[in-house]
Coordinates of N, CA and C in Angstrom, one line a residue:
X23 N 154.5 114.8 108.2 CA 154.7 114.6 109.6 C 156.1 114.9 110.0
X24 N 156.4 115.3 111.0 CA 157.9 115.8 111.4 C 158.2 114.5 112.1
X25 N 159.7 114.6 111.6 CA 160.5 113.1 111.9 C 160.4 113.2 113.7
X26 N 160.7 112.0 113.7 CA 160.3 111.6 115.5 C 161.8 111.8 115.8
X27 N 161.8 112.2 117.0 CA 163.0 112.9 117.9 C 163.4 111.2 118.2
X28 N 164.9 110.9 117.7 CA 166.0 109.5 118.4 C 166.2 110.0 119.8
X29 N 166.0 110.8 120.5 CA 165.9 110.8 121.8 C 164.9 111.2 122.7
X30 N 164.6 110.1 123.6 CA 163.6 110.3 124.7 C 163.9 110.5 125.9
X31 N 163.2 111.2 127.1 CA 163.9 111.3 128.2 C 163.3 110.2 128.9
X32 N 163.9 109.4 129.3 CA 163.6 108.0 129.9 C 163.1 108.2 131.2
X33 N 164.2 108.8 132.3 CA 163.7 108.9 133.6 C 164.7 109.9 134.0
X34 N 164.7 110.0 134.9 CA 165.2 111.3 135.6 C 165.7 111.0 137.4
X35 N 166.7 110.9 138.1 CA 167.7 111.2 139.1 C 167.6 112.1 139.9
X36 N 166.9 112.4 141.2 CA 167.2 113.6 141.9 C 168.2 113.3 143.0
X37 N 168.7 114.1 143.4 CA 169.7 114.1 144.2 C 169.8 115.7 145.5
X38 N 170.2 114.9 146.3 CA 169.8 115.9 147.4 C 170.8 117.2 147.4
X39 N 170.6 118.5 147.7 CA 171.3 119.5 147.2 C 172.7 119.0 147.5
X40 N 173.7 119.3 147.4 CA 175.6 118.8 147.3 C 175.6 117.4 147.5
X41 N 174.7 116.7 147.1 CA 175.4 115.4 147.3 C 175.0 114.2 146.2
X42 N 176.0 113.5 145.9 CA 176.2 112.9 144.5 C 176.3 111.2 144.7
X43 N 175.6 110.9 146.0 CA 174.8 109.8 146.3 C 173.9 109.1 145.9
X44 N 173.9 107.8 144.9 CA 172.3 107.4 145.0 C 171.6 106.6 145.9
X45 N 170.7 107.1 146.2 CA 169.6 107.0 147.2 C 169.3 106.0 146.7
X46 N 168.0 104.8 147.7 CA 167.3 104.0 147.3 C 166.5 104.2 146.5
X47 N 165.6 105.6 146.4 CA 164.4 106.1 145.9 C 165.2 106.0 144.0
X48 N 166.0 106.7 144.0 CA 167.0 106.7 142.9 C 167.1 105.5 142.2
X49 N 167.8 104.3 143.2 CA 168.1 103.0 142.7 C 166.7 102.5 142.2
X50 N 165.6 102.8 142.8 CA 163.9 102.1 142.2 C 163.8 102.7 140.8
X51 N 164.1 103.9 140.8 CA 163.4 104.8 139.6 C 164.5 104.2 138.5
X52 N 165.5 104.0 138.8 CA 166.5 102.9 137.6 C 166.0 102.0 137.1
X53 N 165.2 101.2 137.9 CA 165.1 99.5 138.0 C 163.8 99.8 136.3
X54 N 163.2 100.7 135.8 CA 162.6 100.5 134.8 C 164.1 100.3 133.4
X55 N 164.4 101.4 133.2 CA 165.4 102.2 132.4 C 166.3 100.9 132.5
X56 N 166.5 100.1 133.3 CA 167.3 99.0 133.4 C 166.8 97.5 132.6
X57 N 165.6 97.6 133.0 CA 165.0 96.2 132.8 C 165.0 96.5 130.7
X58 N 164.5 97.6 130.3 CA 164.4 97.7 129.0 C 165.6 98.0 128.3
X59 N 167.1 98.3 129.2 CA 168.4 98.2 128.8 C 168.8 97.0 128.2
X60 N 168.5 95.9 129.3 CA 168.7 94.2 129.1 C 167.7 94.0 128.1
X61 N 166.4 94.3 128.1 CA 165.6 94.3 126.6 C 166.2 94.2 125.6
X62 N 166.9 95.3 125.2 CA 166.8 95.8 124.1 C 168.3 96.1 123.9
X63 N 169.7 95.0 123.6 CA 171.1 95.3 123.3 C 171.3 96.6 123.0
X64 N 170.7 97.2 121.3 CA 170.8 98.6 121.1 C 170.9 99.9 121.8
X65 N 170.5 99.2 122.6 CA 169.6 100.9 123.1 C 171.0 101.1 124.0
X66 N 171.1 102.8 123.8 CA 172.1 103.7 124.7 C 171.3 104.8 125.2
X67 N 172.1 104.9 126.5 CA 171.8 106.2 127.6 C 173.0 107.3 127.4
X68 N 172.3 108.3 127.4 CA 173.0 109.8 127.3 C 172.1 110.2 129.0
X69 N 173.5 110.2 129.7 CA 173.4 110.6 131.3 C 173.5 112.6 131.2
X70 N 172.5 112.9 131.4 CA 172.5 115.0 131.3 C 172.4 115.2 133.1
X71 N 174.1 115.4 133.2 CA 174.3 115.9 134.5 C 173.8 117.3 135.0
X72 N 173.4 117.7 136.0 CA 173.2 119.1 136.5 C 173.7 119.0 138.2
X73 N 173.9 120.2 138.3 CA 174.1 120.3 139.9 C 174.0 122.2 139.8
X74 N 173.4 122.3 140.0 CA 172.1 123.7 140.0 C 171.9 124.9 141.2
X75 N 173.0 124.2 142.7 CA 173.0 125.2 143.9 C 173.4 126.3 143.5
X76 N 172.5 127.1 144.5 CA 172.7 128.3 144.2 C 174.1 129.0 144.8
X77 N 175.1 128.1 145.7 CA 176.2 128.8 146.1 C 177.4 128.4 145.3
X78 N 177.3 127.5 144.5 CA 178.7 126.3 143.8 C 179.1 127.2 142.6
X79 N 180.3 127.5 142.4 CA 181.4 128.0 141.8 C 180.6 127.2 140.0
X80 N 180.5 127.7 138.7 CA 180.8 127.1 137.9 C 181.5 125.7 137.6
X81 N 182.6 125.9 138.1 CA 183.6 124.9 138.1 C 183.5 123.5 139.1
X82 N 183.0 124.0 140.2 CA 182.7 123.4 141.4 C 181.0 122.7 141.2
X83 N 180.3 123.1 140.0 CA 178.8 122.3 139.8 C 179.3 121.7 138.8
X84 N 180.1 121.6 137.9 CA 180.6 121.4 136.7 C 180.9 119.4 137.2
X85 N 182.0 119.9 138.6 CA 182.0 118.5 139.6 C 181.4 117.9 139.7
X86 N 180.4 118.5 140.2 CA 179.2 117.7 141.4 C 178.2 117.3 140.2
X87 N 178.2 117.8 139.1 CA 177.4 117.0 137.9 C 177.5 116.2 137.8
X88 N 179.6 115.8 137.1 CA 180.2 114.7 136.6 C 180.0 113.0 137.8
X89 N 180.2 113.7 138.9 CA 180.1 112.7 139.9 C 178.9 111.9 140.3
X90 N 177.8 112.8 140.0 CA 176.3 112.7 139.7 C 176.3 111.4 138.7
X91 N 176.6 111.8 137.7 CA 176.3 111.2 136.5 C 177.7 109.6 136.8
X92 N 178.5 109.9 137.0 CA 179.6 108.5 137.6 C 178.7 108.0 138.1
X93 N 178.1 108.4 139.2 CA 177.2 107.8 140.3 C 176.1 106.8 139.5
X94 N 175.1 107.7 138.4 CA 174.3 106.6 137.7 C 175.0 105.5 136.9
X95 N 175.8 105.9 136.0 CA 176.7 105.1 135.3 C 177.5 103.9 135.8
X96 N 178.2 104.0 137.7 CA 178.4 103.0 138.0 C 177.6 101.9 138.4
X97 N 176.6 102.7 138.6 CA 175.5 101.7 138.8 C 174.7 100.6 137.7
X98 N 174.8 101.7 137.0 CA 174.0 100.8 136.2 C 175.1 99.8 135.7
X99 N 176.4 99.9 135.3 CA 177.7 99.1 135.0 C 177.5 98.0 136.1
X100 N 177.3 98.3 137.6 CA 176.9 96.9 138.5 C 176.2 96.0 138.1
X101 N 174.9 96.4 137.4 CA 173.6 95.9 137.1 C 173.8 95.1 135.5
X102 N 174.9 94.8 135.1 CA 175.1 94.2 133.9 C 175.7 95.6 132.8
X103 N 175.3 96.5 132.7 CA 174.9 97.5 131.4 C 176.6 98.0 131.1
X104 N 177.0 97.3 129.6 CA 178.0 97.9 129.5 C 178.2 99.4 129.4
X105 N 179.5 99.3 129.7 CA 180.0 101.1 129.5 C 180.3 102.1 128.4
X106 N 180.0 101.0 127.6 CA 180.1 101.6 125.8 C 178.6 102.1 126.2
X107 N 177.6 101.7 126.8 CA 176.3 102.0 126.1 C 175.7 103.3 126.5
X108 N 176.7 103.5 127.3 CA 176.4 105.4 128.4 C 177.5 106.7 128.1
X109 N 176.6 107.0 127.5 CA 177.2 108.5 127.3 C 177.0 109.6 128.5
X110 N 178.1 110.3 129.1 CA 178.1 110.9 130.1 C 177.8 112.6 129.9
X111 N 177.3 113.2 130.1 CA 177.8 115.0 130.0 C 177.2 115.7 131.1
X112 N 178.6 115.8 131.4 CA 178.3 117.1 133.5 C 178.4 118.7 132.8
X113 N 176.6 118.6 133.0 CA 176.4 120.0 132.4 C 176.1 121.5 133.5
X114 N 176.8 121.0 134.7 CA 177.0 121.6 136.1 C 175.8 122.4 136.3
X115 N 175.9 124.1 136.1 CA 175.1 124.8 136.8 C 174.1 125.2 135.0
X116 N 174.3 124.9 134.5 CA 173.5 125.1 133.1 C 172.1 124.5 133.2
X117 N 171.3 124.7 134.3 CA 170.3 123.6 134.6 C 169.1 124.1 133.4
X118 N 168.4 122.8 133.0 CA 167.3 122.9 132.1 C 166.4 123.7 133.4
X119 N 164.6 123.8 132.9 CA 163.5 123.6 133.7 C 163.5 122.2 134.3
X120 N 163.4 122.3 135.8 CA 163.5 121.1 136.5 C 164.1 121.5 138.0
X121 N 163.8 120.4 138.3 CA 165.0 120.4 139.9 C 166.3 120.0 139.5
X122 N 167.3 121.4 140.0 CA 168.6 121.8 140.0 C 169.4 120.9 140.2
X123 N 169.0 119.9 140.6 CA 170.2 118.5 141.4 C 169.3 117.4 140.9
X124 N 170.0 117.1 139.6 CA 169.7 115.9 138.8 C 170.4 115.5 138.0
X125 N 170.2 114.1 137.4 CA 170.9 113.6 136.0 C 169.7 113.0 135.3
X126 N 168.8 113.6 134.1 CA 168.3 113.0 133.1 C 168.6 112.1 132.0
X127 N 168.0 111.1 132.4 CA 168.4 109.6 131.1 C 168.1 110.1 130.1
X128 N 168.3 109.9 128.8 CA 167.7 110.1 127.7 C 168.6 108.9 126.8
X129 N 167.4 108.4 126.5 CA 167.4 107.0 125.5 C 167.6 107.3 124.3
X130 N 168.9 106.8 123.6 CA 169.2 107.1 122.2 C 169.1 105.8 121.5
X131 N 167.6 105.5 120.8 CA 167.7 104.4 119.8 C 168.5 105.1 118.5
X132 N 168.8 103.7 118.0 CA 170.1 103.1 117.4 C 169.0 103.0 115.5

């Protein structure tokens, strides 16, 4: 059997084209990824920033990623979750398959 992948993609962040706000719709889709945070001490989040417009400079999505991904990170730091347990990376216009204006969780068990 091939060894099981230590990372899952937990949930996923959309965000409206240039803007690095979270929405309420955003704050709900946390409240899982949250509840099994406080579960489970171990468990860390790797935040995979994107900001994917079609007009934004390299450098200038590179931004709007990192602030994306601040955006989930402070939040969840409101919500109890220390900041050792979030790994950040604003991977700007390098967007996977997906909508262009996001930050994907991905759960790294320990």
């Amino acid at each position: 059997r091939p060894p099981e992948s230590k990372r899952q993609q937990a949930a996923n962040v959309i965000f409206a084209a240039g803007a690095s706000a979270l929405t309420p719709a955003a704050q709900k889709s946390l409240a899982t990824i949250l509840a099994r945070m406080k579960e489970n001490a171990a468990m860390r989040l790797q935040l995979m920033a994107y900001a994917g417009e079609a007009k934004l400079s390299p450098s200038k999505a590179r931004r709007l990623s990192l602030s994306r991904a601040l955006a989930v990170r402070s939040y969840l730091i409101k919500q109890g979750v220390r900041s050792t347990r979030i790994d950040v990376r604003a991977l700007g216009n390098k967007v996977t398959p997906g909508a262009p204006s996001r930050v994907d969780l991905r759960v790294l068990e320990n």
